[in-house]
Amino acid sequence: MAMLPQSPEPVVAPLSQPQQGAGAGTTAGLGPAALPGPALAPTPVSERPWMSLWRIFTLNRKAMVGICIVGFFFLVAIFGPFFIHRDPSALSNDVLVPPSSSHWLGTTQTGQDIFSQLVVGTRVSILWGMATGLVVTAISVLVGLCAGYLGGIVDEVLSLLINVFLVLPSFPLAVLLAAYVPFKGPLTVAVVITLTSWAYQARVLRAQTLSLRRRDFVEAARSGGESTWRIIFFEIFPNEIAIVAAGFVGTAIYVILAAAGLEFLGLGDVTVVDWGTMFYWAQNNDALLLGAWWWFAAPGLCIALLGAGLALINFGIDEVANPRLRSEARPSKRLLRQMLARSLGGGPGSETAPVGASRSLG
């Protein structure tokens, strides 16, 4: 049987290659996507400003150590009391017991467990300290920015108020106010500290606002018809966020120390368990004369550590905001070997330098 000739299979030219003999119109019909060319590089994803600022801030060693310390105390304040199954004010027969396995931080003169008091008191001290610091910072921002931007009679009145509170000694005034207020407690201490601690930060922000209110971006916002409050809080305030953050951290340190000082003097509610009242009862029961050092050492160490952590965060904010304060990190030996290997042609993946190069390092 005669075999029928098979028809040749149609040859389909790849779209990515131009057909030979085809005219210019054929090539143009394929479109630019079919033309050969170099591979397109992926478009980098733009990083948000606050994420970039956070990344720069976390690269600072001082800031990271401070964040770890403050974060530890926040975790203790939030979750610590849930693991304490003993009443911190409960009395027992274990009087002035030094630190042991049954009482990790010892007991008081009436048998109260100091570890339970410390963990429960951490929540009260940090809560009121940070809340008071936020209120003080908010008042400072409001007064400082309004005085610096509005000017005129508003600036005169607010500057007079700032100067009055700057002249008055804040802590003796707080002692005087707390002594005459009939209602004792953490709220009274917070209100007294707030009234006596906002002036310095307000003065700093007023001066910074005076230098910013004639800048081009503020003039552009004013020419664009933006309202006064929007210019203050959406144009000027973001440029002062580093000063505000550093001021908040410094204010929080002062508030925690001042609250502990007022409660140590008996000007707070001594029935509330916190670091300040622990100092008060230790001093009132002659813990130092009795040799019960564990009674006041534990809250003192906590205040010192928390203050050091906040101070390190403050130093980190200053170094991030001011590049002149940044210290160059010393490269490690491994990084030096990698750099030397790359300079000698060892490739980006090589981690060891050639033998001759290592000998040349000595």
Short mmCIF file of C-alpha atoms in Angstrom, two decimals:
data_model
loop_
_atom_site.label_atom_id
_atom_site.label_comp_id
_atom_site.label_asym_id
_atom_site.label_seq_id
_atom_site.Cartn_x
_atom_site.Cartn_y
_atom_site.Cartn_z
CA MET A 1 0.00 0.00 0.00
CA ALA A 2 1.32 3.27 -1.08
CA MET A 3 2.16 5.52 1.85
CA LEU A 4 0.74 8.98 1.72
CA PRO A 5 3.34 11.71 2.10
CA GLN A 6 3.18 13.30 5.55
CA SER A 7 2.61 16.95 5.62
CA PRO A 8 5.47 18.89 7.20
CA GLU A 9 4.79 20.09 10.77
CA PRO A 10 4.46 23.82 11.05
CA VAL A 11 7.44 25.43 12.64
CA VAL A 12 6.51 27.99 15.25
CA ALA A 13 9.16 30.52 15.80
CA PRO A 14 9.73 31.50 19.43
CA LEU A 15 8.23 34.82 20.28
CA SER A 16 11.33 35.95 22.01
CA GLN A 17 13.38 35.79 18.76
CA PRO A 18 12.71 37.92 15.70
CA GLN A 19 11.92 35.91 12.55
CA GLN A 20 14.52 36.07 9.80
CA GLY A 21 13.33 37.82 6.68
CA ALA A 22 10.46 39.44 8.43
CA GLY A 23 9.96 43.08 7.92
CA ALA A 24 10.08 45.81 10.44
CA GLY A 25 6.34 45.66 10.80
CA THR A 26 6.50 42.06 12.04
CA THR A 27 9.01 42.93 14.71
CA ALA A 28 7.01 45.90 15.82
CA GLY A 29 3.90 43.74 16.05
CA LEU A 30 5.50 41.54 18.71
CA GLY A 31 5.61 44.46 21.09
CA PRO A 32 8.41 45.49 23.40
CA ALA A 33 7.67 42.62 25.81
CA ALA A 34 8.80 40.06 23.19
CA LEU A 35 12.09 41.78 22.48
CA PRO A 36 15.17 40.28 24.05
CA GLY A 37 16.78 42.38 26.66
CA PRO A 38 18.43 42.30 30.06
CA ALA A 39 16.43 40.99 32.98
CA LEU A 40 14.67 43.71 34.91
CA ALA A 41 15.86 44.19 38.50
CA PRO A 42 13.18 43.88 41.17
CA THR A 43 11.87 47.19 42.34
CA PRO A 44 12.98 47.82 45.92
CA VAL A 45 10.17 48.14 48.42
CA SER A 46 10.24 51.54 50.04
CA GLU A 47 10.69 51.33 53.80
CA ARG A 48 8.43 53.39 55.97
CA PRO A 49 10.11 56.24 57.87
CA TRP A 50 9.21 54.94 61.34
CA MET A 51 10.53 51.48 60.44
CA SER A 52 13.80 53.00 59.23
CA LEU A 53 14.04 55.07 62.41
CA TRP A 54 13.34 52.00 64.56
CA ARG A 55 16.01 50.01 62.67
CA ILE A 56 18.60 52.75 63.22
CA PHE A 57 17.57 53.05 66.85
CA THR A 58 17.86 49.32 67.53
CA LEU A 59 21.35 49.21 65.97
CA ASN A 60 22.55 51.41 68.81
CA ARG A 61 24.01 49.25 71.59
CA LYS A 62 23.10 51.62 74.40
CA ALA A 63 19.54 51.86 73.22
CA MET A 64 19.24 48.07 72.87
CA VAL A 65 20.56 47.44 76.39
CA GLY A 66 18.18 50.08 77.76
CA ILE A 67 15.23 48.60 75.86
CA CYS A 68 16.01 45.13 77.23
CA ILE A 69 16.18 46.41 80.83
CA VAL A 70 13.01 48.49 80.60
CA GLY A 71 11.24 45.70 78.70
CA PHE A 72 12.10 43.24 81.48
CA PHE A 73 10.51 45.50 84.10
CA PHE A 74 7.45 45.97 81.91
CA LEU A 75 7.06 42.21 81.61
CA VAL A 76 7.36 41.86 85.39
CA ALA A 77 4.81 44.63 85.90
CA ILE A 78 2.31 43.09 83.48
CA PHE A 79 2.63 39.37 84.14
CA GLY A 80 4.47 39.14 87.47
CA PRO A 81 1.51 39.58 89.84
CA PHE A 82 -0.31 36.69 88.13
CA PHE A 83 2.39 34.31 89.41
CA ILE A 84 2.32 35.61 92.98
CA HIS A 85 -0.05 33.49 95.06
CA ARG A 86 0.87 35.04 98.39
CA ASP A 87 -0.63 38.21 99.81
CA PRO A 88 2.24 40.75 99.92
CA SER A 89 0.73 42.30 103.08
CA ALA A 90 0.09 39.01 104.90
CA LEU A 91 1.82 38.67 108.28
CA SER A 92 3.70 35.52 109.35
CA ASN A 93 6.00 34.21 112.05
CA ASP A 94 9.06 34.33 109.75
CA VAL A 95 10.41 37.61 111.09
CA LEU A 96 13.46 39.18 109.46
CA VAL A 97 14.43 35.99 107.64
CA PRO A 98 17.33 36.57 105.23
CA PRO A 99 17.04 35.45 101.59
CA SER A 100 16.49 31.69 101.42
CA SER A 101 14.72 29.07 99.34
CA SER A 102 11.41 29.67 101.14
CA HIS A 103 11.69 33.45 100.94
CA TRP A 104 13.81 34.45 97.92
CA LEU A 105 14.36 38.04 99.07
CA GLY A 106 13.78 37.57 102.79
CA THR A 107 11.01 38.90 105.02
CA THR A 108 10.21 42.09 106.89
CA GLN A 109 9.94 42.67 110.64
CA THR A 110 6.32 41.50 110.55
CA GLY A 111 7.00 38.45 108.39
CA GLN A 112 5.87 39.86 105.03
CA ASP A 113 7.51 38.33 101.96
CA ILE A 114 9.69 40.93 100.24
CA PHE A 115 9.72 39.16 96.86
CA SER A 116 5.92 39.32 96.69
CA GLN A 117 5.97 42.98 97.65
CA LEU A 118 8.63 43.72 95.04
CA VAL A 119 6.76 42.06 92.16
CA VAL A 120 3.39 43.59 93.07
CA GLY A 121 5.00 46.96 93.75
CA THR A 122 6.69 46.97 90.32
CA ARG A 123 3.31 47.27 88.61
CA VAL A 124 2.26 50.24 90.75
CA SER A 125 5.56 52.09 90.45
CA ILE A 126 5.95 51.64 86.68
CA LEU A 127 2.27 52.30 85.93
CA TRP A 128 2.14 55.57 87.81
CA GLY A 129 5.66 56.58 86.72
CA MET A 130 5.03 56.13 83.01
CA ALA A 131 1.50 57.56 83.13
CA THR A 132 2.73 60.65 84.96
CA GLY A 133 5.62 60.99 82.50
CA LEU A 134 3.16 60.91 79.58
CA VAL A 135 0.96 63.59 81.13
CA VAL A 136 3.97 65.81 81.90
CA THR A 137 5.25 65.39 78.33
CA ALA A 138 1.82 66.17 76.85
CA ILE A 139 1.57 69.41 78.86
CA SER A 140 5.13 70.37 77.86
CA VAL A 141 4.41 69.77 74.18
CA LEU A 142 1.16 71.73 74.23
CA VAL A 143 2.61 74.73 76.06
CA GLY A 144 5.98 74.78 74.30
CA LEU A 145 4.69 74.45 70.74
CA CYS A 146 1.85 76.92 71.21
CA ALA A 147 4.12 79.50 72.80
CA GLY A 148 6.78 79.12 70.11
CA TYR A 149 4.47 79.18 67.09
CA LEU A 150 1.67 81.57 68.06
CA GLY A 151 3.92 84.27 69.52
CA GLY A 152 2.53 87.60 70.66
CA ILE A 153 0.52 87.81 73.86
CA VAL A 154 0.12 84.03 74.00
CA ASP A 155 3.88 83.58 74.02
CA GLU A 156 4.28 86.28 76.67
CA VAL A 157 1.75 84.71 79.03
CA LEU A 158 3.00 81.15 78.56
CA SER A 159 6.65 82.21 78.89
CA LEU A 160 5.82 83.98 82.16
CA LEU A 161 4.14 80.82 83.43
CA ILE A 162 7.14 78.71 82.37
CA ASN A 163 9.58 81.08 84.08
CA VAL A 164 7.58 81.03 87.32
CA PHE A 165 7.66 77.23 87.52
CA LEU A 166 11.33 77.16 86.51
CA VAL A 167 12.27 79.49 89.37
CA LEU A 168 10.38 77.47 91.97
CA PRO A 169 12.29 74.41 93.23
CA SER A 170 10.22 71.51 91.99
CA PHE A 171 10.89 68.80 94.56
CA PRO A 172 10.56 70.99 97.71
CA LEU A 173 7.36 72.39 96.18
CA ALA A 174 6.13 68.84 95.58
CA VAL A 175 6.90 67.95 99.20
CA LEU A 176 4.99 71.00 100.41
CA LEU A 177 1.96 70.31 98.22
CA ALA A 178 1.87 66.60 99.08
CA ALA A 179 2.06 67.40 102.79
CA TYR A 180 -0.97 69.71 102.71
CA VAL A 181 -3.19 67.72 100.36
CA PRO A 182 -5.71 65.83 102.52
CA PHE A 183 -6.05 62.87 100.13
CA LYS A 184 -3.01 60.61 100.13
CA GLY A 185 -2.25 58.10 97.41
CA PRO A 186 -0.47 57.54 94.09
CA LEU A 187 -2.88 59.87 92.28
CA THR A 188 -2.02 62.74 94.60
CA VAL A 189 1.70 62.13 94.12
CA ALA A 190 1.22 62.01 90.32
CA VAL A 191 -0.74 65.28 90.26
CA VAL A 192 1.83 67.05 92.44
CA ILE A 193 4.74 65.88 90.28
CA THR A 194 2.88 66.85 87.10
CA LEU A 195 2.28 70.40 88.32
CA THR A 196 5.93 70.90 89.25
CA SER A 197 7.80 69.11 86.42
CA TRP A 198 6.54 70.33 83.02
CA ALA A 199 8.28 73.71 82.74
CA TYR A 200 11.80 72.69 81.67
CA GLN A 201 10.69 70.55 78.74
CA ALA A 202 8.23 73.24 77.65
CA ARG A 203 11.06 75.79 77.54
CA VAL A 204 13.19 73.51 75.34
CA LEU A 205 10.31 72.87 72.92
CA ARG A 206 9.42 76.56 72.74
CA ALA A 207 12.98 77.41 71.70
CA GLN A 208 13.02 74.69 69.06
CA THR A 209 9.64 75.80 67.70
CA LEU A 210 10.88 79.39 67.38
CA SER A 211 13.65 78.14 65.08
CA LEU A 212 11.23 76.09 62.97
CA ARG A 213 8.26 78.38 62.48
CA ARG A 214 9.94 80.39 59.70
CA ARG A 215 11.25 77.41 57.75
CA ASP A 216 10.19 76.86 54.16
CA PHE A 217 7.97 73.86 54.81
CA VAL A 218 6.02 75.78 57.47
CA GLU A 219 5.63 78.76 55.14
CA ALA A 220 4.46 76.41 52.39
CA ALA A 221 1.88 74.84 54.72
CA ARG A 222 0.68 78.27 55.80
CA SER A 223 0.42 79.40 52.18
CA GLY A 224 -1.51 76.25 51.35
CA GLY A 225 -4.25 77.23 53.78
CA GLU A 226 -3.60 74.66 56.51
CA SER A 227 -5.02 75.46 59.91
CA THR A 228 -2.85 76.59 62.80
CA TRP A 229 -3.35 73.40 64.82
CA ARG A 230 -2.51 71.24 61.82
CA ILE A 231 0.71 73.18 61.20
CA ILE A 232 1.70 72.86 64.86
CA PHE A 233 0.97 69.17 65.35
CA PHE A 234 1.42 67.77 61.82
CA GLU A 235 4.23 69.93 60.41
CA ILE A 236 6.33 71.16 63.34
CA PHE A 237 5.77 68.45 65.94
CA PRO A 238 7.16 65.54 63.81
CA ASN A 239 10.44 67.47 63.46
CA GLU A 240 10.75 67.64 67.24
CA ILE A 241 9.89 64.03 67.98
CA ALA A 242 13.47 63.16 69.03
CA ILE A 243 13.50 65.99 71.59
CA VAL A 244 10.07 64.96 72.85
CA ALA A 245 11.11 61.30 73.17
CA ALA A 246 14.30 62.19 75.02
CA GLY A 247 12.33 64.52 77.26
CA PHE A 248 9.77 61.83 78.04
CA VAL A 249 12.48 59.36 79.05
CA GLY A 250 14.19 61.93 81.26
CA THR A 251 10.86 62.92 82.79
CA ALA A 252 9.99 59.29 83.51
CA ILE A 253 13.27 58.86 85.41
CA TYR A 254 12.57 61.96 87.48
CA VAL A 255 8.96 60.96 88.15
CA ILE A 256 9.89 57.49 89.40
CA LEU A 257 12.61 58.89 91.67
CA ALA A 258 10.42 61.74 92.93
CA ALA A 259 7.49 59.40 93.64
CA ALA A 260 9.79 57.05 95.58
CA GLY A 261 11.17 60.03 97.50
CA LEU A 262 7.74 61.38 98.42
CA GLU A 263 6.54 57.97 99.57
CA PHE A 264 9.76 57.40 101.49
CA LEU A 265 8.94 60.59 103.42
CA GLY A 266 5.48 59.21 104.22
CA LEU A 267 3.64 61.67 101.95
CA GLY A 268 1.90 58.95 99.98
CA ASP A 269 -0.53 56.20 100.91
CA VAL A 270 1.60 53.85 103.02
CA THR A 271 -0.96 51.03 102.70
CA VAL A 272 -0.26 50.72 98.94
CA VAL A 273 2.57 48.30 98.16
CA ASP A 274 5.17 49.82 95.84
CA TRP A 275 8.89 50.59 95.85
CA GLY A 276 8.52 53.88 97.71
CA THR A 277 6.43 52.46 100.56
CA MET A 278 8.90 49.57 100.90
CA PHE A 279 11.57 52.20 101.60
CA TYR A 280 9.23 53.92 104.04
CA TRP A 281 8.53 50.79 106.11
CA ALA A 282 12.20 49.74 106.04
CA GLN A 283 13.26 53.15 107.38
CA ASN A 284 10.39 53.29 109.86
CA ASN A 285 11.32 49.88 111.35
CA ASP A 286 15.08 50.54 111.53
CA ALA A 287 16.03 47.95 108.93
CA LEU A 288 19.53 49.41 108.63
CA LEU A 289 20.18 49.21 112.38
CA LEU A 290 18.82 45.66 112.53
CA GLY A 291 21.07 44.55 109.68
CA ALA A 292 18.13 43.67 107.41
CA TRP A 293 19.85 44.93 104.28
CA TRP A 294 17.64 42.81 102.02
CA TRP A 295 14.62 44.89 103.02
CA PHE A 296 15.76 48.06 101.22
CA ALA A 297 18.36 46.62 98.83
CA ALA A 298 15.79 44.97 96.55
CA PRO A 299 13.67 48.07 95.74
CA GLY A 300 16.82 50.21 95.59
CA LEU A 301 18.37 47.90 93.02
CA CYS A 302 15.19 47.91 90.95
CA ILE A 303 15.04 51.71 90.90
CA ALA A 304 18.72 51.91 89.97
CA LEU A 305 18.36 49.37 87.14
CA LEU A 306 15.23 50.97 85.73
CA GLY A 307 16.83 54.41 85.89
CA ALA A 308 19.94 53.08 84.13
CA GLY A 309 17.83 51.49 81.41
CA LEU A 310 15.88 54.70 80.78
CA ALA A 311 19.12 56.70 80.78
CA LEU A 312 20.65 54.36 78.16
CA ILE A 313 17.56 54.79 75.98
CA ASN A 314 17.95 58.54 76.36
CA PHE A 315 21.62 58.33 75.29
CA GLY A 316 20.60 56.20 72.30
CA ILE A 317 17.99 58.75 71.23
CA ASP A 318 20.60 61.51 71.46
CA GLU A 319 23.06 59.55 69.31
CA VAL A 320 20.44 58.71 66.70
CA ALA A 321 19.23 62.31 66.52
CA ASN A 322 22.75 63.79 66.50
CA PRO A 323 25.22 61.90 64.24
CA ARG A 324 28.16 63.73 65.87
CA LEU A 325 27.56 61.75 69.07
CA ARG A 326 27.65 58.38 67.33
CA SER A 327 30.69 56.22 68.04
CA GLU A 328 32.09 54.11 65.24
CA ALA A 329 31.90 50.39 66.02
CA ARG A 330 35.21 48.53 65.92
CA PRO A 331 35.17 45.77 63.27
CA SER A 332 35.69 42.25 64.57
CA LYS A 333 38.62 40.03 63.57
CA ARG A 334 36.33 37.89 61.44
CA LEU A 335 35.09 40.95 59.56
CA LEU A 336 38.69 42.07 59.02
CA ARG A 337 39.61 38.63 57.60
CA GLN A 338 36.59 38.77 55.24
CA MET A 339 37.53 42.24 54.03
CA LEU A 340 41.13 41.15 53.46
CA ALA A 341 40.03 38.02 51.58
CA ARG A 342 37.77 40.07 49.33
CA SER A 343 40.53 42.57 48.59
CA LEU A 344 42.84 39.68 47.60
CA GLY A 345 40.22 38.16 45.28
CA GLY A 346 38.90 35.46 47.56
CA GLY A 347 35.30 36.12 46.51
CA PRO A 348 32.40 37.43 48.53
CA GLY A 349 31.62 34.03 50.08
CA SER A 350 35.09 33.24 51.38
CA GLU A 351 35.57 33.74 55.10
CA THR A 352 39.24 32.80 55.44
CA ALA A 353 42.17 34.70 54.12
CA PRO A 354 45.01 33.04 52.18
CA VAL A 355 47.86 31.66 54.20
CA GLY A 356 50.24 34.31 53.00
CA ALA A 357 47.80 37.04 53.83
CA SER A 358 47.25 35.67 57.34
CA ARG A 359 50.97 35.60 57.91
CA SER A 360 51.23 39.18 56.70
CA LEU A 361 48.76 40.20 59.46
CA GLY A 362 51.09 38.88 62.09
#
